Amino acid sequence: MIFEVSHKTVYRYASPVAQSHHLVHLSPRPHERQRIIRHSLVIAPDPAQRNDFTDYFGNPASAVAIENSHSELQIHSRILIEVIPPRKIDLATSAPWEAVARRMSPSQGPHELDVVQYVPPSHHTPPCPSLLAFAEPSFPPERPVLACAMDLTSRIYHDFAYDSSATDVATTIGEILRIRRGVCQDFAHLLIAAFRLMGLPARYASGYLLTKAPPGKPKLVGSDASHAWASVWAPEIGWVDFDPTNNIIPREEHITIAYGRDFGDVSPVTGVLLGGGSHQVDVAVDVAPVLQSGPLASVPDEERPAR
Amino acid sequence: MMTKTEGAEAASGDPSAGYCPIAGDYDEMLDAQAGIRAHWQAFVEDFRQFEGQERRARAQKLRRLVRENGIAQDLFSPTAALDEPWKIDLVPLIFGPEEWRWLEASLIQRARLFAALLDDIYGPQALLRSGKIPPALLLGDKTFIRPLVGTGSGRGRLTFYAADMARDETGNWRVIDSHAETVAGVGFALANRVVHSHVMGDVFASCNARRLAPFFDMLHGELAARAGRDDASIALLTPGPHHEDYFGHAYLARYLSMQLVEGGDLRVVGNNLYVKALDGLKPLDLIVRCVEGLCSDPLELDPGSSFGPPGFMQALRRHPNLSANAVGTAVIENRGLGPYLPELSRELLGEELALSDPPRWWMGDEQAVQHVFANPRGMTIRRAQEGTGRPGSAERGVMPELLNPARLAELKREIRLHGPDYVAEQQVNFAATPSWTEAGFRAKPFAVRFYVALVNGQYHVMPGGIALDVGPMRGVALHSPAGYSRDVWVLSEEKLPAHVSRLRGHLDMPAITRSGGGLRSRVADNLFWLGRYAERADWTMRLMRAALSRLEPDSMSAQHREAVGKALSVLLAKDAGVVSLQGEDSSAKAVEQLVRGLAGRGRAYGLAHSLDLMHQVAGLIRDRLSVELWRTLQNFQSIPIWLGQTLPPSSGELLDCLDEGIATLAAFNGMVAENMTRTYAWTFMEIGRRLERACNLSEMMLALFETEADDAAQSGALLFALEVGDSTLTYRSRYLFAPLLPLVLDLLLVDETNPRSIGFQLDQVASHLDDLPKNTPAGPQMEERKIVLELRTRVQLADVYDLARTDGNGTRPHLKELFTQLSTELPKLSEAITRRYFNLTEDQVKRVNPLGPRP
């Protein structure tokens, strides 16, 4: 399936910003299930410095510095991308979780660092006693590791309420477990933290989700937001995504931008400003399917080659 | 345990005669047969020559020098001036040439091993892949800096390495901790040596001990070479005065002639690093990094810390030589690496490891956890990574065998959740070394820190170090909260050349510099406010003093006190929500209440708060202030009344205190006037002081004379104004009659020859502003010059007789207008100066994360 994504962020500052540095994760990550047709990232005002690079986790990133005084900043990412559905996975045939944990343990080498690096806890996924109590029921002896993931996904979906006003980026795992509410970012962190506490690798996925419009109503432009889910690893199978917010294994509707240990590694836009006073942010994300014969020409020429 | 020395072996006798080693511990001075070891004989011999009186005198001098140099004083502890947490023993720790050669080689081997380890961790990561190092040990370590993996190593990632060592009962050395994040307090080692050799220099020379200067000379040469050009700009990046090791940073920076900068001074522009100075951005070639790596870039690393500039990682990716040590070196401090080091040494160096850690277990390994809890005897559990602090600040850890069952269960739960953050270690015995007491030498257990530096591709060990007393228990850490330290002497077999001071070496080729330019905006900002707060405190004290002296029942009428109430209300009213003086109540009691209110805590413009702020900004630029200046300010910190905690019960005593406080500030101002070179630093302090004085005087004049009063009240107000404005004598010398308003206005407003007049302050501010660097062409468009020019002209043209005139409603419209303009424009002048010179300092930095709504 082919999607056209537009992600536009506008910052308005109460007083002029003298200099700003930003780190941007808005370019889609190359992926065996993703074919990037076009991508453009336009920043206004024009940055004095822009370094595009691949970060430690393999995600495309841009480090941007604006050195002229400005009161408004616009970052507009446009993507044309094809998503290929995953092959059918039989959760029951994945290795028992204990075997995976043993494989990660210190005495076992050689190690695949790209997997092992997702075992230790990170800033947003610290262990805590209530997490242990929450996680353990999903890990009975010898249960296949992907079945554990599906069980957690489903438990989070059923036991936690989606509530965008209940948490913020500083809310801890312990607090989320106490109030049983949160947003997709919190649910992804929760699943990841539980896996890591059991000695298993799990990573954070940031991206977009096509939200289907209610029947008979046109899809509202900008009503979609960026999304987050989790990804866990099984021997012989590799990384498999789980979306606890929707209780599904993503197929074609999830567009991946970046993988990291948690939100902190792949935040779409982060920055440090000199001056600026208070600021106001407007974000508009639009994810629309494109018919194969459809208007590909409506997407501007890419500003730089897709990776 | 220690046994008492035999008899009252008098201070003048043989200090080693009654010396008794600690049973079971290795002793540095005495061998197993109780003979004095060869490398101690010269020292003990020399020491025997001293009379008891002389030993005492030397010990006292040493204590005094430690205090005067401010070693390890915690600026922000309220009792800073009262304790001396750092002490230096008269007796050093001494190493003979042979043992030193072995230690040197072994320490260099460790440094080489860690350098090779870092090159792999930040390069191919083969050791992690193969499991020679458990990957989770490093990948879960916060000090592992991912954005720098794959960047070049420049001239070497590990320039500074330090090891904390302990000698066990058999005489073998163990490395109890490794330091690779910063310079690990080498500034303290240097300061200890400088101070100790002031007192023991003669003995040092006669023992033929090695000096530190050649080591620092080499280091200086290496830093210059790294920076890559002759007049390179090198800076030591410190977390600031709040850090325990700040003294060491400031000391080292001064010794190696580096700038001392904080994160807020730095900017990354176009992938290059700059210092923000008054006259613009100045490029920096090299940073000696004394901030933790994780805290050095709020953009890519810990968003909550800005001890380095945003964009620092980008600059580092472009310039691998920019920082020494490189960012990310702290991973090798992880104590969990200990068990893997012997194998890594074979793998990376092809050598057996000469110096090992005490037996250690990383608690991220399930089998290790089981072993430790099954065999808790002699074990200590502590964090695998501890961060930086001053030497001796390491935590002692928890001993599981001493815990009750509940606490042990708690510890086990903690390990289940956070195991990888901990290590368990087998405690070691600490060897003992002689310490000086009035009754002779006493044995004290110690641990010692040695320093290694990479110079021209080779590691060199500093022939010295810091030894610290560690208390009598077995342990694993250089834990010495009391800060009992001693110098470390390394004896040489060769006859050493005469003393060469690093500083003297520089004088051979004098390059005269006078500008003192390149003043950093942040420092200028703090100096400006130091000037303002010192003046504000002075003004408040003068006001309070003048008020209190009017309280004697027979001295003045209530009408005279009216002025007092008005003047005090000006200050009190600056606090939001404070009720001003009750209109008619100018009884002695009411006025005294007001004065006490101003002296106590909790008022934004109260005396305690002004003094507090003055002390804080002074602390932030302590490296810019002379020892005398600093000590004068310290007077206010050591006496409870200045902290607003207790006030003397009688107003007479309060008056005495105020006299003393005003004298102390006068001493401070005198030193500033007489001893500070006329650089921009001085200029900013002056501008701050002048502005504050003009502002306070304007506000008071407005309050006192805005409306007409009866003769007695008017005369009281005039006398009060002259007293607070410190111009009573001048008035009396000029006029033989009682004060008249026009004449007082001339003296306190217009007269530019009176250093207390508003005219004088404006004249000074104008001329100081002219001296400052002009980034933009000077002219009427420069806001601050425009304001000062306008105010000055108005004051110069003022007709004092006209100002004194009242209208029919009992007010003085022209006086009111002029002083209102002064009171509103002067704060704007302060803001304009702030905008032009101090902007872009750290408090304007804002982190925006996340920008945008959350998924």
Short mmCIF file of C-alpha atoms in Angstrom, two decimals, chain B residues 86-383:
data_model
loop_
_atom_site.label_atom_id
_atom_site.label_comp_id
_atom_site.label_asym_id
_atom_site.label_seq_id
_atom_site.Cartn_x
_atom_site.Cartn_y
_atom_site.Cartn_z
CA TRP B 86 40.45 19.85 53.98
CA LYS B 87 43.53 19.16 56.05
CA ILE B 88 47.08 18.35 55.00
CA ASP B 89 49.33 16.23 57.17
CA LEU B 90 52.79 17.53 57.95
CA VAL B 91 54.13 14.08 57.11
CA PRO B 92 53.99 13.07 53.43
CA LEU B 93 53.64 9.60 52.02
CA ILE B 94 57.05 8.62 50.62
CA PHE B 95 57.97 6.27 47.80
CA GLY B 96 61.48 5.02 47.03
CA PRO B 97 62.75 4.99 43.43
CA GLU B 98 62.52 1.24 42.99
CA GLU B 99 58.92 0.79 44.05
CA TRP B 100 57.99 3.88 42.08
CA ARG B 101 59.43 2.40 38.87
CA TRP B 102 57.17 -0.61 39.31
CA LEU B 103 54.12 1.53 40.12
CA GLU B 104 54.83 3.78 37.14
CA ALA B 105 55.06 0.86 34.72
CA SER B 106 51.93 -0.75 36.14
CA LEU B 107 49.87 2.44 36.03
CA ILE B 108 50.98 3.11 32.45
CA GLN B 109 49.91 -0.41 31.53
CA ARG B 110 46.43 0.28 32.94
CA ALA B 111 46.18 3.53 31.03
CA ARG B 112 47.21 1.79 27.80
CA LEU B 113 44.69 -0.96 28.44
CA PHE B 114 41.85 1.50 29.00
CA ALA B 115 42.86 3.54 25.94
CA ALA B 116 42.73 0.38 23.80
CA LEU B 117 39.40 -0.56 25.37
CA LEU B 118 37.94 2.86 24.54
CA ASP B 119 39.16 2.63 20.96
CA ASP B 120 37.26 -0.62 20.60
CA ILE B 121 34.11 0.56 22.40
CA TYR B 122 33.89 3.71 20.26
CA GLY B 123 35.12 1.88 17.18
CA PRO B 124 34.55 -1.70 15.96
CA GLN B 125 33.07 -2.98 19.28
CA ALA B 126 34.66 -6.37 18.71
CA LEU B 127 35.05 -6.97 22.46
CA LEU B 128 31.32 -6.51 22.97
CA ARG B 129 30.42 -8.77 20.07
CA SER B 130 32.68 -11.55 21.27
CA GLY B 131 31.42 -11.23 24.86
CA LYS B 132 34.91 -10.48 26.24
CA ILE B 133 33.03 -7.64 27.89
CA PRO B 134 29.36 -8.40 28.67
CA PRO B 135 27.58 -6.10 26.18
CA ALA B 136 24.91 -5.11 28.69
CA LEU B 137 27.62 -3.87 31.06
CA LEU B 138 28.54 -1.06 28.68
CA LEU B 139 25.38 -0.71 26.61
CA GLY B 140 23.38 -0.17 29.80
CA ASP B 141 25.90 2.31 31.18
CA LYS B 142 24.63 5.90 30.95
CA THR B 143 28.15 7.18 30.43
CA PHE B 144 28.43 5.33 27.12
CA ILE B 145 27.93 8.16 24.62
CA ARG B 146 26.30 6.65 21.53
CA PRO B 147 26.52 9.70 19.25
CA LEU B 148 30.32 9.44 19.30
CA VAL B 149 30.64 5.82 18.18
CA GLY B 150 32.57 5.76 14.95
CA THR B 151 34.26 9.14 15.37
CA GLY B 152 38.03 9.37 15.12
CA SER B 153 40.21 9.21 18.20
CA GLY B 154 42.34 12.26 17.36
CA ARG B 155 45.51 12.24 19.42
CA GLY B 156 43.96 9.79 21.87
CA ARG B 157 40.67 9.55 23.71
CA LEU B 158 42.23 9.09 27.12
CA THR B 159 44.57 11.95 28.00
CA PHE B 160 43.98 11.96 31.74
CA TYR B 161 43.75 8.79 33.80
CA ALA B 162 43.84 8.46 37.57
CA ALA B 163 43.79 5.41 39.81
CA ASP B 164 42.82 5.11 43.46
CA MET B 165 45.04 2.50 45.05
CA ALA B 166 45.19 0.62 48.30
CA ARG B 167 47.96 -1.63 49.58
CA ASP B 168 46.88 -4.81 51.30
CA GLU B 169 48.47 -6.49 54.31
CA THR B 170 50.95 -8.38 52.15
CA GLY B 171 52.17 -5.17 50.55
CA ASN B 172 50.45 -5.72 47.20
CA TRP B 173 48.73 -2.82 45.49
CA ARG B 174 45.14 -2.97 44.25
CA VAL B 175 43.31 -0.48 42.07
CA ILE B 176 40.13 0.29 43.99
CA ASP B 177 38.85 2.83 41.46
CA SER B 178 39.71 4.25 38.06
CA HIS B 179 39.03 7.79 36.88
CA ALA B 180 38.77 8.72 33.24
CA GLU B 181 35.92 11.20 33.09
CA THR B 182 37.78 14.36 34.10
CA VAL B 183 41.14 15.35 35.56
CA ALA B 184 40.00 13.74 38.83
CA GLY B 185 41.11 16.48 41.17
CA VAL B 186 44.69 16.83 40.00
CA GLY B 187 44.27 20.49 40.96
CA PHE B 188 44.00 19.39 44.60
CA ALA B 189 47.22 17.38 44.27
CA LEU B 190 48.92 20.45 42.88
CA ALA B 191 47.51 22.78 45.54
CA ASN B 192 48.53 20.30 48.26
CA ARG B 193 52.07 20.27 46.94
CA VAL B 194 52.30 24.06 46.67
CA VAL B 195 51.01 24.55 50.18
CA HIS B 196 52.92 21.69 51.74
CA SER B 197 56.21 22.74 50.21
CA HIS B 198 55.79 26.25 51.61
CA VAL B 199 56.12 24.55 54.97
CA MET B 200 58.27 21.49 54.26
CA GLY B 201 60.25 22.66 51.21
CA ASP B 202 63.60 22.31 52.97
CA VAL B 203 62.96 18.70 53.93
CA PHE B 204 61.57 17.98 50.45
CA ALA B 205 64.83 19.22 48.91
CA SER B 206 67.09 17.39 51.33
CA CYS B 207 65.21 14.12 50.72
CA ASN B 208 65.80 14.63 46.99
CA ALA B 209 62.11 14.26 46.13
CA ARG B 210 60.88 14.85 42.59
CA ARG B 211 59.04 18.02 41.66
CA LEU B 212 55.75 18.20 39.81
CA ALA B 213 56.68 21.14 37.58
CA PRO B 214 58.35 19.06 34.81
CA PHE B 215 55.21 16.91 34.57
CA PHE B 216 52.94 19.93 34.19
CA ASP B 217 55.37 21.49 31.72
CA MET B 218 55.05 18.39 29.55
CA LEU B 219 51.31 18.49 29.93
CA HIS B 220 51.19 22.13 28.95
CA GLY B 221 53.24 21.36 25.85
CA GLU B 222 50.93 18.49 24.96
CA LEU B 223 47.80 20.61 25.29
CA ALA B 224 49.34 23.32 23.09
CA ALA B 225 50.29 20.69 20.52
CA ARG B 226 46.77 19.28 20.51
CA ALA B 227 45.26 22.69 20.08
CA GLY B 228 47.34 22.86 16.96
CA ARG B 229 48.64 26.42 16.88
CA ASP B 230 51.02 28.65 18.77
CA ASP B 231 48.68 31.08 20.44
CA ALA B 232 45.96 28.48 20.76
CA SER B 233 42.95 29.17 22.86
CA ILE B 234 42.58 26.45 25.52
CA ALA B 235 39.90 26.38 28.17
CA LEU B 236 39.06 24.22 31.13
CA LEU B 237 35.34 23.50 31.09
CA THR B 238 34.00 23.27 34.64
CA PRO B 239 30.46 22.57 35.87
CA GLY B 240 30.86 25.72 37.99
CA PRO B 241 31.27 26.73 41.61
CA HIS B 242 28.59 24.33 42.82
CA HIS B 243 30.75 21.33 41.98
CA GLU B 244 32.88 19.81 44.74
CA ASP B 245 35.95 19.79 42.54
CA TYR B 246 35.61 23.45 41.51
CA PHE B 247 38.58 24.54 43.54
CA GLY B 248 40.73 21.98 41.73
CA HIS B 249 39.44 23.18 38.35
CA ALA B 250 40.15 26.82 39.10
CA TYR B 251 43.58 25.99 40.49
CA LEU B 252 44.61 23.86 37.54
CA ALA B 253 43.31 26.38 35.02
CA ARG B 254 45.32 29.15 36.62
CA TYR B 255 48.44 26.99 36.88
CA LEU B 256 48.34 25.93 33.21
CA SER B 257 47.19 29.40 32.04
CA MET B 258 43.90 28.16 30.64
CA GLN B 259 40.64 30.05 30.62
CA LEU B 260 38.10 28.70 33.08
CA VAL B 261 34.77 28.44 31.30
CA GLU B 262 31.30 27.08 32.01
CA GLY B 263 28.77 25.65 29.58
CA GLY B 264 26.93 28.95 29.40
CA ASP B 265 30.07 30.64 28.05
CA LEU B 266 30.25 28.38 25.02
CA ARG B 267 28.51 28.40 21.65
CA VAL B 268 28.66 26.00 18.76
CA VAL B 269 28.36 27.84 15.48
CA GLY B 270 28.92 26.10 12.19
CA ASN B 271 30.27 22.95 13.94
CA ASN B 272 32.98 25.04 15.64
CA LEU B 273 33.29 25.93 19.28
CA TYR B 274 33.42 29.52 20.57
CA VAL B 275 33.58 31.43 23.84
CA LYS B 276 31.06 34.21 24.11
CA ALA B 277 33.07 37.28 25.13
CA LEU B 278 32.03 40.91 25.45
CA ASP B 279 33.45 41.74 22.08
CA GLY B 280 31.95 38.77 20.27
CA LEU B 281 32.59 35.05 19.78
CA LYS B 282 36.20 33.86 20.18
CA PRO B 283 37.17 30.48 18.71
CA LEU B 284 38.33 27.75 21.10
CA ASP B 285 40.86 25.13 20.01
CA LEU B 286 40.80 22.75 22.96
CA ILE B 287 38.64 21.98 25.96
CA VAL B 288 40.06 20.30 29.04
CA ARG B 289 36.80 18.68 29.97
CA CYS B 290 35.87 18.67 33.65
CA VAL B 291 32.14 18.21 33.11
CA GLU B 292 30.58 14.78 32.84
CA GLY B 293 30.24 13.58 29.27
CA LEU B 294 26.54 12.84 29.58
CA CYS B 295 25.91 16.44 30.67
CA SER B 296 27.87 18.12 27.91
CA ASP B 297 25.26 18.58 25.17
CA PRO B 298 21.59 19.24 25.96
CA LEU B 299 20.67 18.66 22.33
CA GLU B 300 21.89 15.09 21.83
CA LEU B 301 22.61 13.88 25.37
CA ASP B 302 20.91 14.51 28.72
CA PRO B 303 18.36 17.21 27.89
CA GLY B 304 18.29 18.40 31.48
CA SER B 305 21.95 19.39 31.73
CA SER B 306 23.70 22.19 29.94
CA PHE B 307 27.20 21.92 31.31
CA GLY B 308 28.29 22.03 27.69
CA PRO B 309 26.89 23.92 24.71
CA PRO B 310 24.06 22.61 22.51
CA GLY B 311 25.63 21.15 19.38
CA PHE B 312 28.78 20.00 21.20
CA MET B 313 28.43 16.45 19.79
CA GLN B 314 28.38 17.86 16.28
CA ALA B 315 31.50 19.90 16.92
CA LEU B 316 33.17 16.77 18.37
CA ARG B 317 32.26 14.60 15.40
CA ARG B 318 33.95 17.20 13.23
CA HIS B 319 36.95 17.84 15.51
CA PRO B 320 37.96 14.71 17.47
CA ASN B 321 40.82 16.60 19.16
CA LEU B 322 38.54 19.25 20.58
CA SER B 323 38.08 17.69 24.00
CA ALA B 324 40.55 16.09 26.43
CA ASN B 325 39.47 13.65 27.69
CA ALA B 326 37.24 12.81 24.77
CA VAL B 327 33.56 12.67 25.70
CA GLY B 328 32.50 9.15 26.68
CA THR B 329 35.69 8.00 28.43
CA ALA B 330 33.85 7.49 31.72
CA VAL B 331 32.63 4.05 30.62
CA ILE B 332 35.93 2.56 31.69
CA GLU B 333 35.27 3.77 35.24
CA ASN B 334 32.56 1.13 35.45
CA ARG B 335 33.62 -1.04 38.37
CA GLY B 336 31.90 -4.00 36.78
CA LEU B 337 34.76 -4.21 34.26
CA GLY B 338 37.14 -5.36 37.01
CA PRO B 339 36.72 -9.13 36.61
CA TYR B 340 37.27 -8.93 32.84
CA LEU B 341 40.43 -6.80 32.87
CA PRO B 342 43.07 -9.58 33.16
CA GLU B 343 41.67 -11.30 30.06
CA LEU B 344 41.31 -8.00 28.21
CA SER B 345 44.93 -7.18 28.95
CA ARG B 346 46.01 -10.44 27.35
CA GLU B 347 43.71 -9.83 24.40
CA LEU B 348 44.50 -6.15 23.74
CA LEU B 349 48.08 -5.74 24.96
CA GLY B 350 49.36 -9.31 24.91
CA GLU B 351 50.51 -8.71 28.51
CA GLU B 352 49.62 -10.00 31.95
CA LEU B 353 47.87 -7.31 33.99
CA ALA B 354 50.31 -6.07 36.63
CA LEU B 355 47.83 -4.23 38.84
CA SER B 356 44.47 -5.83 39.46
CA ASP B 357 41.29 -4.68 41.13
CA PRO B 358 40.09 -6.31 44.34
CA PRO B 359 37.98 -9.39 43.56
CA ARG B 360 34.77 -8.04 42.01
CA TRP B 361 31.45 -9.34 40.72
CA TRP B 362 29.20 -7.44 38.34
CA MET B 363 25.63 -7.77 39.58
CA GLY B 364 24.23 -7.75 36.07
CA ASP B 365 25.35 -11.37 35.88
CA GLU B 366 22.85 -13.77 37.44
CA GLN B 367 25.54 -16.26 38.51
CA ALA B 368 27.55 -13.47 40.17
CA VAL B 369 24.48 -12.37 42.13
CA GLN B 370 23.94 -15.90 43.42
CA HIS B 371 27.59 -16.21 44.42
CA VAL B 372 27.60 -12.89 46.28
CA PHE B 373 24.48 -13.57 48.33
CA ALA B 374 25.66 -17.10 49.11
CA ASN B 375 29.07 -15.80 50.29
CA PRO B 376 28.47 -12.34 51.76
CA ARG B 377 31.45 -12.38 54.16
CA GLY B 378 33.81 -9.48 53.53
CA MET B 379 31.72 -8.20 50.62
CA THR B 380 30.74 -4.64 49.88
CA ILE B 381 28.07 -3.75 47.33
CA ARG B 382 28.23 -0.34 45.69
CA ARG B 383 27.20 1.36 42.50
#
